[in-house]
XYZ file of C-alpha atoms in Angstrom:
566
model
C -85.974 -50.075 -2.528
C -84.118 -48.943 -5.503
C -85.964 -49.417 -9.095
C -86.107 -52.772 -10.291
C -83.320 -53.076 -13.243
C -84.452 -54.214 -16.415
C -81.495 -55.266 -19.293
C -81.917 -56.874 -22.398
C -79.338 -59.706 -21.236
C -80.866 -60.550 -17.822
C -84.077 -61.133 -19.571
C -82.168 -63.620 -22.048
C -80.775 -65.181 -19.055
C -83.983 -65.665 -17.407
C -85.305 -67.360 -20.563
C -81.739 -69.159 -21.013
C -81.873 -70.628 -17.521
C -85.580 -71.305 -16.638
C -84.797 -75.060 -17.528
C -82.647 -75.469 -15.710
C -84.113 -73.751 -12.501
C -87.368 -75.671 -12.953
C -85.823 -79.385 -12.699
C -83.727 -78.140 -9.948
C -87.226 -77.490 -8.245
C -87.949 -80.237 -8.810
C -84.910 -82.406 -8.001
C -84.695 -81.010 -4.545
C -88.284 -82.259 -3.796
C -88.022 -85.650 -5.446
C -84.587 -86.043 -4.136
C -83.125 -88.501 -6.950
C -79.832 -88.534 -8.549
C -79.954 -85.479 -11.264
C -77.288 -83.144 -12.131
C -76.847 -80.937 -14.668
C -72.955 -80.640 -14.524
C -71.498 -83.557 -16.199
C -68.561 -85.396 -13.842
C -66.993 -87.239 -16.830
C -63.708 -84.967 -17.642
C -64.312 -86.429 -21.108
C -67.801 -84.667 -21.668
C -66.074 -81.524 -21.719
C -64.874 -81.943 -25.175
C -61.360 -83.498 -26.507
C -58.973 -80.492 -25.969
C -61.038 -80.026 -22.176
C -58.207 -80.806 -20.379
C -55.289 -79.443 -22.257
C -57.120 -76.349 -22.597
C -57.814 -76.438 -18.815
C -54.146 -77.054 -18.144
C -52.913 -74.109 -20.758
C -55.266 -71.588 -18.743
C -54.093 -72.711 -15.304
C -50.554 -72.592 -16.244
C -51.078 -68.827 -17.870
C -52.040 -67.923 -14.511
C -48.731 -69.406 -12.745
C -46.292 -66.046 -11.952
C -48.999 -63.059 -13.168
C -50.808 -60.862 -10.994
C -54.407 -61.783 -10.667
C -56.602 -58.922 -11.532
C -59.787 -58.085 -11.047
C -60.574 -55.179 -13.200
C -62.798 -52.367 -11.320
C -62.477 -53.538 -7.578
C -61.095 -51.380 -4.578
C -57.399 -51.900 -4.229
C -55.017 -50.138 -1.937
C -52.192 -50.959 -4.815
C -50.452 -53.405 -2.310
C -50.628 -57.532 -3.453
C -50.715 -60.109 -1.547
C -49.852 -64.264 -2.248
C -48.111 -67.100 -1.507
C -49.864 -69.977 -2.344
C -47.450 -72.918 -2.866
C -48.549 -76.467 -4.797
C -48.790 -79.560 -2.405
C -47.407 -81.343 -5.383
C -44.237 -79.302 -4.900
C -45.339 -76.060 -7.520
C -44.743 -72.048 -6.291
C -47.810 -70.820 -7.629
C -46.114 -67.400 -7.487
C -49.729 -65.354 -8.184
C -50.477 -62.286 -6.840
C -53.780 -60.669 -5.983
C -54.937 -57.223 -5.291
C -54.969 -56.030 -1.736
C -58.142 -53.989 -0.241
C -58.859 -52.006 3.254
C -62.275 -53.041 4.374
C -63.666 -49.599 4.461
C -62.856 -49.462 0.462
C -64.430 -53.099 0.254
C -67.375 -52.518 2.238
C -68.238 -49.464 0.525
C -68.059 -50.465 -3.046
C -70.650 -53.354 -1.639
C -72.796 -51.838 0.217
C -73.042 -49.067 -3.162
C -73.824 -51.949 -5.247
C -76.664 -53.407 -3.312
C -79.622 -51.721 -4.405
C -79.979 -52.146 -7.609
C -79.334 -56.191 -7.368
C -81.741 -56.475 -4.296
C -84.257 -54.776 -6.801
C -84.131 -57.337 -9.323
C -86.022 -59.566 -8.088
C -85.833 -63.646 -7.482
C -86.136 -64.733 -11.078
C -83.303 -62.570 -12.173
C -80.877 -63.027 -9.602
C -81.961 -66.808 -9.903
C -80.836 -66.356 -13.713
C -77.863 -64.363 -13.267
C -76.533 -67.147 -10.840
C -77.165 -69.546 -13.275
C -75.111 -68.142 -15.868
C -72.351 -67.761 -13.032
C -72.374 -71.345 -12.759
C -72.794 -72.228 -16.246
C -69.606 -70.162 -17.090
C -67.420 -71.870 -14.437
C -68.399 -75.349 -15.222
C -67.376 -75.009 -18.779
C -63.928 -73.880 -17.099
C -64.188 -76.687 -15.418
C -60.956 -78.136 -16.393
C -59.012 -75.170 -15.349
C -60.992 -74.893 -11.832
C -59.565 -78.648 -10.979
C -55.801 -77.659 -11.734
C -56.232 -74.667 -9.425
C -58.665 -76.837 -6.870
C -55.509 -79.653 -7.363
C -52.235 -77.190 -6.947
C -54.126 -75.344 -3.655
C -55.635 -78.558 -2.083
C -53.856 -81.411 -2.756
C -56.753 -82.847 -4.031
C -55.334 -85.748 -6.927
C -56.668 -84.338 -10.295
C -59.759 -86.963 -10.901
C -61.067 -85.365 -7.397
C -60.376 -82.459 -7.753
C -61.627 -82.277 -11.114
C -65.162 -84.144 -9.588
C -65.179 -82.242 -6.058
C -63.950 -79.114 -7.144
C -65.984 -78.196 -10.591
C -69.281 -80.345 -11.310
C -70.253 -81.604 -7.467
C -69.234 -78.170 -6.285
C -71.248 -76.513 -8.813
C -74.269 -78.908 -7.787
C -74.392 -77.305 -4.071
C -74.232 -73.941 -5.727
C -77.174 -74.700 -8.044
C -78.849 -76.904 -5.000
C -78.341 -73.423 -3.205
C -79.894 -71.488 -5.819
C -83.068 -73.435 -6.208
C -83.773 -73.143 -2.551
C -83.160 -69.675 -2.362
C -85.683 -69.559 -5.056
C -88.312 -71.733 -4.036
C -88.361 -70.000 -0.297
C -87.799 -66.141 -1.629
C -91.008 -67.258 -3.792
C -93.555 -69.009 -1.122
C -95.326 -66.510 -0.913
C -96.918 -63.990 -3.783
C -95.586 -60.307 -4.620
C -99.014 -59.228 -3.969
C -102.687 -60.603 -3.045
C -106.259 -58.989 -2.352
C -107.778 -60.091 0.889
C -111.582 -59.480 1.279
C -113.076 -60.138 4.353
C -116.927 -60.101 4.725
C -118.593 -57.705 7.164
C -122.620 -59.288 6.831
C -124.658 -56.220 5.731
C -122.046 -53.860 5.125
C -119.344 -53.372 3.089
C -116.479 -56.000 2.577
C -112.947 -55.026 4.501
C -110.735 -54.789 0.979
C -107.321 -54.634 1.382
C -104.250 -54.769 -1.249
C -101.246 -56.364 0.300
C -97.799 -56.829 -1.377
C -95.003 -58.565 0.055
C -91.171 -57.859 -1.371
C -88.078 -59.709 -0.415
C -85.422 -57.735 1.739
C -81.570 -59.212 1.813
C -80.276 -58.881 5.075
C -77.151 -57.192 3.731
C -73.279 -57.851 3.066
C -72.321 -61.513 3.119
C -69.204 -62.421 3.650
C -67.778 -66.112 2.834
C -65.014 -67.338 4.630
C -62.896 -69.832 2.780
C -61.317 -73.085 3.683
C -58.108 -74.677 2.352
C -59.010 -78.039 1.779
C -62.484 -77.753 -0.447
C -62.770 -73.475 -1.485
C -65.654 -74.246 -3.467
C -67.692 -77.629 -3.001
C -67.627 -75.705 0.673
C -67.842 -71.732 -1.003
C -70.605 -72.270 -3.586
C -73.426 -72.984 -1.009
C -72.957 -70.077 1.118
C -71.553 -67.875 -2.133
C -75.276 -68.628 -4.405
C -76.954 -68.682 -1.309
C -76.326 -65.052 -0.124
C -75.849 -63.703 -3.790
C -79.458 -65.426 -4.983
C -81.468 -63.710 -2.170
C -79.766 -60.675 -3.278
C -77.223 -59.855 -0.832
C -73.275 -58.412 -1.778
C -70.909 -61.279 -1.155
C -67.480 -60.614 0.181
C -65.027 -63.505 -0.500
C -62.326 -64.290 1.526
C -60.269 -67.014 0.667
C -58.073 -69.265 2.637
C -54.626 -67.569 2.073
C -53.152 -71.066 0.639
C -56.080 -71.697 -1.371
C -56.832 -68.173 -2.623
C -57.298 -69.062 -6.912
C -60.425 -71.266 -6.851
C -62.692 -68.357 -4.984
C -60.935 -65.369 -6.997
C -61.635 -67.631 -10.223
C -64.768 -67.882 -9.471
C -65.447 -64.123 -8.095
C -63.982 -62.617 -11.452
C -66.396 -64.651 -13.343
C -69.364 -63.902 -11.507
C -68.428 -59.964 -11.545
C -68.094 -60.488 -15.452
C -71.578 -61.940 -15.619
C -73.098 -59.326 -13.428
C -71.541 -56.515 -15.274
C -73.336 -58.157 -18.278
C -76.141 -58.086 -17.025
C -76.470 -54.634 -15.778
C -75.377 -54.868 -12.526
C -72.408 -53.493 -10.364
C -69.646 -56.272 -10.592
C -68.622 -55.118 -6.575
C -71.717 -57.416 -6.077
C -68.586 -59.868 -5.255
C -65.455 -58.989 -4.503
C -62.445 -60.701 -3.048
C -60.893 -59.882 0.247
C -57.409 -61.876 -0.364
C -54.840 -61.814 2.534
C -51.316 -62.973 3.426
C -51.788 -66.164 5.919
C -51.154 -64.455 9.343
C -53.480 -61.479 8.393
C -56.351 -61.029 10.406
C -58.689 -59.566 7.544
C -61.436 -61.892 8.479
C -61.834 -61.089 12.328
C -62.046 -57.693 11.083
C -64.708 -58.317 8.368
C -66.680 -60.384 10.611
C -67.415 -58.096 13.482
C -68.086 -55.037 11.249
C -71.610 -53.886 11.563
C -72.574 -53.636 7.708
C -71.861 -57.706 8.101
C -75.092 -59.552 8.340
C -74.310 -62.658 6.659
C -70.998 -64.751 7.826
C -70.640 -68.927 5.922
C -67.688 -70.217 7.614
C -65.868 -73.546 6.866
C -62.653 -74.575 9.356
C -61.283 -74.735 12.833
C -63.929 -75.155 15.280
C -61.488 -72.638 17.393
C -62.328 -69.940 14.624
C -66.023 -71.093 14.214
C -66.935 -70.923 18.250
C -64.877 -67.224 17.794
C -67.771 -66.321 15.096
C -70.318 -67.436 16.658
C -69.670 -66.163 20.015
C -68.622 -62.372 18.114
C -70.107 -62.039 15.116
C -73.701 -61.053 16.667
C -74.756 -58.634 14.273
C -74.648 -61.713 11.392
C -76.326 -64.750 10.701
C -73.448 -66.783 11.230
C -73.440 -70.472 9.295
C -70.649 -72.464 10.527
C -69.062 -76.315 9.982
C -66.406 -77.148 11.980
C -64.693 -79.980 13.405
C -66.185 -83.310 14.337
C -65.379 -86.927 15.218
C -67.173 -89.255 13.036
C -67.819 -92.858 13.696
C -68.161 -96.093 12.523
C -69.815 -98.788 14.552
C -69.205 -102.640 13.060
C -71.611 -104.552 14.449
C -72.162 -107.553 11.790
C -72.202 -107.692 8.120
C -72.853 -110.394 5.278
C -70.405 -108.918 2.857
C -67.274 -108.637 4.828
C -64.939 -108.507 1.370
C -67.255 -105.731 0.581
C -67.218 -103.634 3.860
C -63.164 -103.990 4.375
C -63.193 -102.240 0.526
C -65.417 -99.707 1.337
C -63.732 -98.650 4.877
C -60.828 -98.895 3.173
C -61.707 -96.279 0.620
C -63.190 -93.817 2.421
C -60.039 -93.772 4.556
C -57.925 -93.266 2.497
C -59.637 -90.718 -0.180
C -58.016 -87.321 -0.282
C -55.701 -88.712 2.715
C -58.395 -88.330 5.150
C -58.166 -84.664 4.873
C -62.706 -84.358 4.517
C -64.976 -83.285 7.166
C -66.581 -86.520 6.678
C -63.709 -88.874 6.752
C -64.304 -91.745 9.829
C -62.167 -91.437 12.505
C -63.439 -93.967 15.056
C -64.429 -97.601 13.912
C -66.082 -99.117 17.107
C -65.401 -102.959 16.992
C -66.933 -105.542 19.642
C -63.640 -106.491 21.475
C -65.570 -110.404 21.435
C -65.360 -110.065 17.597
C -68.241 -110.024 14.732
C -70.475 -111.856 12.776
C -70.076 -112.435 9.099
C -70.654 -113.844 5.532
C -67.237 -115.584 6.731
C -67.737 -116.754 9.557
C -66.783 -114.956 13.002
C -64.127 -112.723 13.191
C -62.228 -111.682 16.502
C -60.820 -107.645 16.858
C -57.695 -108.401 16.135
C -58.735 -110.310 12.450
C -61.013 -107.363 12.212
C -58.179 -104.827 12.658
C -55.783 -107.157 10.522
C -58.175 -107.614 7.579
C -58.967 -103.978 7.498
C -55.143 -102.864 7.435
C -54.423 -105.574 4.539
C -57.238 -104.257 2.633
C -55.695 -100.593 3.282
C -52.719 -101.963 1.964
C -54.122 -103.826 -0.953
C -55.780 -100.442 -2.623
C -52.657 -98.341 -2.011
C -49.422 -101.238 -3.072
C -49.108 -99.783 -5.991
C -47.896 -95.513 -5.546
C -49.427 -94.818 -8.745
C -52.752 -95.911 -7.713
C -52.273 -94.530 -3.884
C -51.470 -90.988 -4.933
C -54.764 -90.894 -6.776
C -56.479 -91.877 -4.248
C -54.234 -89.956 -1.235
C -54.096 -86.507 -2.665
C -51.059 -85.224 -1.413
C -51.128 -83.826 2.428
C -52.286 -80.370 2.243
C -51.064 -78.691 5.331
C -47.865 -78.946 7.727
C -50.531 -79.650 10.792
C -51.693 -83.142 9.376
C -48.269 -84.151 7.890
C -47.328 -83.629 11.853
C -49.858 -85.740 13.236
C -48.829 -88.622 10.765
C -45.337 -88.262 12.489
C -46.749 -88.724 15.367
C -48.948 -91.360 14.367
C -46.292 -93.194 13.303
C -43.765 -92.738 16.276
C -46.676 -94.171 18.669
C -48.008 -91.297 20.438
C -51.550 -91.961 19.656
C -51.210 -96.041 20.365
C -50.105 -99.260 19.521
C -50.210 -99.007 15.454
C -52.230 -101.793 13.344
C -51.399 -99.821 10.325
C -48.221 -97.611 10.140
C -48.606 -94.757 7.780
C -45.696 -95.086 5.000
C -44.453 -92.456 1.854
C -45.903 -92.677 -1.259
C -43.865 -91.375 -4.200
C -45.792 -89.734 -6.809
C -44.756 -90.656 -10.525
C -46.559 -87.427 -11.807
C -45.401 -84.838 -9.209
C -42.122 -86.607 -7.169
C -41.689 -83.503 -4.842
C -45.816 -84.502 -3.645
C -45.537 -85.039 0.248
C -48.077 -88.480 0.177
C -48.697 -90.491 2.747
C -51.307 -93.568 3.382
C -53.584 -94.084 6.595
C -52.678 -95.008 9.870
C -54.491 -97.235 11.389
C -54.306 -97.425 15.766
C -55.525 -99.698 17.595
C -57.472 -98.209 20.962
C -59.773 -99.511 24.066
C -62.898 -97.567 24.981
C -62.287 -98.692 28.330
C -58.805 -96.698 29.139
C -59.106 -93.287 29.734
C -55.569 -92.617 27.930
C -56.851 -93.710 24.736
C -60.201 -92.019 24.912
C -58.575 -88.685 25.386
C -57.007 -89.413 22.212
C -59.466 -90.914 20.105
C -62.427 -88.488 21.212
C -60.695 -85.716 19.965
C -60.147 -84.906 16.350
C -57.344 -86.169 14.388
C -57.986 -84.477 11.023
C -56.340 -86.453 8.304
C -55.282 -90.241 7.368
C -54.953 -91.456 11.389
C -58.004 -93.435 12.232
C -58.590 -95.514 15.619
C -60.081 -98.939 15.592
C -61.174 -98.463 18.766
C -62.418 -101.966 20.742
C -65.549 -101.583 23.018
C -67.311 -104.191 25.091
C -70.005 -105.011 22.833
C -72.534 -103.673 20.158
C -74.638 -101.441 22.696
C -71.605 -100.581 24.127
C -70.826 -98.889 20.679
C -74.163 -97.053 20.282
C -73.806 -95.021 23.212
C -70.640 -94.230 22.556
C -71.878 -93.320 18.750
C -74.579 -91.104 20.691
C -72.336 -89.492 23.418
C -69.471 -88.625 20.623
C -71.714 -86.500 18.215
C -73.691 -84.939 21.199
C -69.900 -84.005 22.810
C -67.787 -83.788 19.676
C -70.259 -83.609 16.871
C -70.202 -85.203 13.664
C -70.526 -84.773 9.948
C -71.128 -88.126 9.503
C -71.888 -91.670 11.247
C -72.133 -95.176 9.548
C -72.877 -98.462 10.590
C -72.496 -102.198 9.402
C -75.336 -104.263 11.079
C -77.553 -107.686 9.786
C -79.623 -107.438 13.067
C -82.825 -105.466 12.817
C -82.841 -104.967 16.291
C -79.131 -103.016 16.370
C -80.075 -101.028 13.207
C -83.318 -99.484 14.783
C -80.717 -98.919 17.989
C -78.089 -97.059 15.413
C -81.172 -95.192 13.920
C -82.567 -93.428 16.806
C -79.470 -92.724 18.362
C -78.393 -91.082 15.082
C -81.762 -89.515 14.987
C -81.535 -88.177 19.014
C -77.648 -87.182 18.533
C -78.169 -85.343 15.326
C -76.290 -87.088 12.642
C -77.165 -88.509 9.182
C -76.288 -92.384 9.699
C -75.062 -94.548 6.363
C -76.010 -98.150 7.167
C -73.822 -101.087 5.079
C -72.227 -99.150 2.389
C -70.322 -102.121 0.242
C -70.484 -101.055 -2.854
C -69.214 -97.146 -4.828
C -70.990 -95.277 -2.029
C -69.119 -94.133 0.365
C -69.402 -92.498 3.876
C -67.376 -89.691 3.181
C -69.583 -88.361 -0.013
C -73.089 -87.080 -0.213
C -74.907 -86.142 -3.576
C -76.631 -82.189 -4.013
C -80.557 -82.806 -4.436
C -80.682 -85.970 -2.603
C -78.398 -85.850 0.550
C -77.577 -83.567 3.164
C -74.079 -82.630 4.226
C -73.939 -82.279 8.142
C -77.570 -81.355 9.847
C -77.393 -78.389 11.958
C -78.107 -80.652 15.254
C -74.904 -81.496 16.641
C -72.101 -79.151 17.476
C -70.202 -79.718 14.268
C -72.389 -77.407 11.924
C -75.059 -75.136 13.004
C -76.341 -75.508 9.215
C -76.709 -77.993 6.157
C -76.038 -78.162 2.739
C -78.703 -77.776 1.767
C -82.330 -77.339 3.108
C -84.719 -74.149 3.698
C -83.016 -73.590 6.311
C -79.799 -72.594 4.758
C -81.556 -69.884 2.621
C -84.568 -68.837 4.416
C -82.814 -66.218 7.114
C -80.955 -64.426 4.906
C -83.841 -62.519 3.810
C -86.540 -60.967 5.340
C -90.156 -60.260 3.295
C -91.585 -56.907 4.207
C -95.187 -56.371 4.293
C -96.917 -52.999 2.736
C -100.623 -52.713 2.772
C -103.301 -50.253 1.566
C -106.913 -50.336 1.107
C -107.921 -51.008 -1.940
C-alpha cells in the first residue's frame, strides 16, 4: 500500500470535523432524533435562498465543467424541468477506459490515508454542500419534480444525513478492530509465543453509483460516502434527466480532495445521453467491485444477476401496504393516509400502494365504518388537503416522468378498476407549464383474480388501491405473501387490538419489512429519519441492503492481516 499522505489541511480537517464524527457515533447507537444539517430553509441565513436561486440559474445554458477529469471533448445533456424549464446544461463526455484509469491511478494514495482522514475529508464534502444547500434544492426541484420545500428538505439536509449516517458507520466498522496489537501466549517453562500483529484496511476497489431520477442524492449520498469513506474511487453516474444534483456534488467533493492532497479523479462523473448504455458497460467491467443501484427492479435483477465481480447494493421496486384494521383516531388516520399519498405525487419507494380494508367494515373512535365509508372518507380527505392548487402542487411535486403521467391516464380511464378517487389537473400558480396531478384512488377485491393481477404489481406514482379483503387475518397474510412475492420498502398498520398488532408484527418481522403501526400525527409512512430509522431492510426482494446499518459498509473493505514475531 502506497505511503500514507500527510497535508497540512487534512490534519485541520480531522481536527475541524472530529465533533461532528463523534456525536454521529454516537447518534447511530442511541438512535434519537439528531442532525447536524439544519432543515429550516431560514437557518441558512436571509439571502439563503436568493443566493441559492442566483447560483442555480448561472448554471441554466453553460457547460458544466469539471476541471481536470478525462473527457473525450464530446458533451452530453438534456435534462428538461418538470415545471416546464430546458435546463439546456451540458456536461463533459468520457470513454470508460479514460474514466477507469484516472480512478484506478488515484486510488492509492486515498486508500493510504487512513479512516480518520477519509472520515474528515468526507465531512468537509458534506459540510460544503449543505451550505449550498439552497442551490442543491433548485437543481433537486428542476430534475425531480420535487416542490421546492421537499426538495429543499429531501434533497440537501435529510440527504446529507444518510451521507453522514454512512460515514459514521464506515468509520465505526473500518475501526473495530486496532491497527496493531501484541499477542503473548504462555508456553509454562519456556519462553512466551510473542507475536506483533497489525491489521490495515483494504478498499475493495472502484465504486460505481448508479443514479436515480426521482431522489439523486437522499438515494446517492449513502452509497457515494459509503464507498468513498472506506477509501474506494467512486464513479458517478447520474440518471440522464437528473444529471446536476450528482455532478454538483462530484465537483465539490473533487475540490475538497484536491485540497486536501489528494487526486480529485477520486470521483468523477460518468454523464450520458438517456438511451446510452454507459452503465451496463461500467458495471460488468472487471476493475468494478463496488455497484449502489437505485431504480427499475428490471435493471437491478440485470446487476445482480451480471455484475459478479462487484458487491452489488440494490433497491428496487416494491408494493407496500397498508392494512386498516381499527383505529381510535379515525380524523387522524384519514389525514395521515392522505398525506403520504399524495407527497411528491406518490412518486417514493415508500409511498403505499395497497390499503387492505375488512370488506365488513372497521372499528373506530366514530363508531363503525363499512368499506365503502372507509373508501369515501379517505377520498374526501384526499380532496380536502389538495382543493386548493396552491396547496396541492406543494404537496404533489409535479409528475416526473412520461411512465407515471401514463398510468394516471389510465387510472383515470378505468383500466385498473372502478375509481373511488379520480385523479384530476392541478395548475401550478408558480410554474403553469408544471404537469400536476392528485391521487387516484381504486377501489379493488382481494378475492378476484383480475384485480389482484393489478394491484400486486407495482403502480409507481399517485394510483393507490383500496383493496377490500374478507377480514383482518385475511389482510395479514396478504401483508406477508406481498413483501415475500413483491417486496416492500415499507408496511403500516392501524390496529387498537393487541392481539392483531402482535399478528402485523411477526408477519412484518418473518416477511422482512419495517412495519409503522398508527401513524396520526406529522409522521408519516413514507419518511424515515438517518440515525434512528432504517430505509428498506435487505430481507425482502425489494433491496438487498439498508440505509443504513454495518451491513451497508462492512463489505466494501477487507482488513488484511501481517504478522511477525516480535
Amino acid at each position: 500500500m502506497a505511503t500514507a499522505v500527510t497535508h497540512p489541511f487534512t490534519a485541520e480537517l480531522v481536527e475541524r470535523h472530529q465533533g461532528t464524527l463523534s456525536r454521529a457515533l454516537t447518534a447511530i447507537a442511541e438512535r434519537d432524533y439528531w442532525s447536524p444539517y439544519p432543515e429550516f430553509p431560514k437557518a441558512y441565513g436571509e439571502s439563503g435562498p436568493a443566493d441559492g436561486r442566483a447560483a442555480f440559474e448561472a448554471l441554466l445554458g453553460t457547460t458544466f465543467a469539471i476541471e481536470g477529469q478525462p473527457t473525450d471533448g464530446d458533451l452530453v445533456g438534456g435534462e428538461a424541468s418538470p415545471y416546464g424549464i430546458d435546463l439546456g446544461i451540458s456536461y463533459p463526455h468520457a470513454d470508460p477506459d479514460s474514466l477507469i484509469a484516472a480512478l484506478r491511478a488515484a486510488q492509492p494514495g486515498w486508500a493510504a490515508a487512513g479512516p480518520a482522514a477519509r472520515a474528515a475529508v468526507c465531512l468537509e464534502i458534506l459540510a460544503r454542500i449543505n451550505a449550498r444547500s439552497h442551490e442543491f434544492a433548485h437543481a433537486v426541484m428542476h430534475t425531480t419534480g420535487q416542490a421546492y420545500g421537499m426538495a429543499f428538505q429531501a434533497g440537501g439536509p435529510h440527504a446529507q444525513d444518510r451521507g453522514l449516517e454512512a460515514v459514521a458507520y464506515a468509520y465505526a466498522e473500518q475501526t473495530r478492530l486496532p491497527g496493531s496489537a501484541n499477542w503473548t501466549k504462555p508456553q509454562g517453562k519456556r519462553e512466551p509465543l510473542q507475536m506483533t500483529k497489525e491489521f490495515t484496511v483494504v478498499p475493495r476497489g472502484i465504486a460505481l453509483l448508479v443514479g436515480c431520477n426521482t431522489f439523486p442524492t437522499w438515494n446517492g449520498f449513502p452509497g457515494l460516502f459509503a464507498s468513498l469513506a472506506t477509501g474506494n474511487p467512486v464513479l458517478v453516474k447520474p440518471h440522464p434527466r437528473a444529471v446536476l444534483p450528482l455532478a454538483l456534488t462530484v465537483r465539490i467533493a473533487r475540490e475538497v480532495l484536491a485540497e486536501a492532497g489528494f487526486d480529485p479523479n477520486l470521483v468523477c462523473l460518468a454523464a450520458e445521453h438517456e438511451g446510452a448504455t454507459i452503465a451496463q458497460v461500467l458495471a460488468v467491467r472487471s476493475e468494478v467491485k463496488l455497484i449502489d443501484y437505485t431504480g427499475s427492479t428490471f435493471f437491478g435483477d440485470w446487476l445482480e444477476e451480471n455484475a459478479r465481480q462487484a458487491q452489488v447494493y440494490t433497491e428496487k421496486a416494491g408494493v407496500n401496504t397498508v392494512v386498516v384494521d381499527s383505529t381510535d383516531n379515525y380524523r387522524g388516520m384519514l389525514d395521515n393516509l392522505a398525506f403520504s399519498l399524495s407527497l411528491y405525487s406518490g412518486q417514493m419507494c415508500t409511498t403505499p400502494q395497497n390499503l387492505l380494508i375488512p370488506r365488513t367494515g372497521i372499528r373506530t373512535d366514530q363508531g363503525d365504518k363499512s368499506y365503502d365509508q372507509v373508501v369515501s372518507d379517505l377520498a374526501a380527505a384526499i380532496e380536502g388537503l389538495l382543493s386548493d392548487d396552491a396547496r396541492a402542487a406543494a404537496i404533489l411535486g409535479a409528475v416526473v416522468n412520461p411512465g407515471v403521467l401514463q398510468r394516471t391516464v389510465q387510472a383515470a380511464g378505468g383500466e385498473y378498476g372502478e375509481l373511488a378517487l379520480a385523479p384530476r389537473v392541478v395548475t401550478s400558480p408558480e410554474f403553469p407549464a408544471a404537469t400536476v396531478r392528485t391521487p387516484a384512488l381504486i377501489k379493488a377485491d382481494a378475492d378476484k383474480p383480475d384485480d389482484r393481477a393489478t394491484f400486486l404489481t407495482e403502480c409507481f406514482g399517485p394510483v393507490s388501491f383500496a383493496v377490500a379483503v374478507e377480514n383482518t387475518d385475511s389482510a395479514v397474510r396478504l401483508l406477508r405473501q406481498t413483501v415475500r412475492a413483491q417486496g416492500a420498502m415499507t408496511a403500516a398498520a392501524y390496529t387498537v387490538d393487541p392481539e392483531v398488532e402482535a399478528a402485523l408484527v411477526e408477519a412484518a418481522l418473518d416477511a422482512g419489512v419495517s412495519l409503522s403501526l398508527n401513524l396520526t400525527g406529522a409522521v408519516y409512512a413514507n419518511q424515515t429519519a438517518a440515525f434512528s430509522d432504517l430505509h428498506g431492510t435487505g430481507a425482502n426482494p425489494a433491496a438487498n441492503s439498508a440505509y443504513c446499518d454495518a451491513a451497508f459498509v462492512a463489505n466494501r473493505f477487507r482488513t488484511i492481516e501481517v504478522r511477525r514475531h516480535s
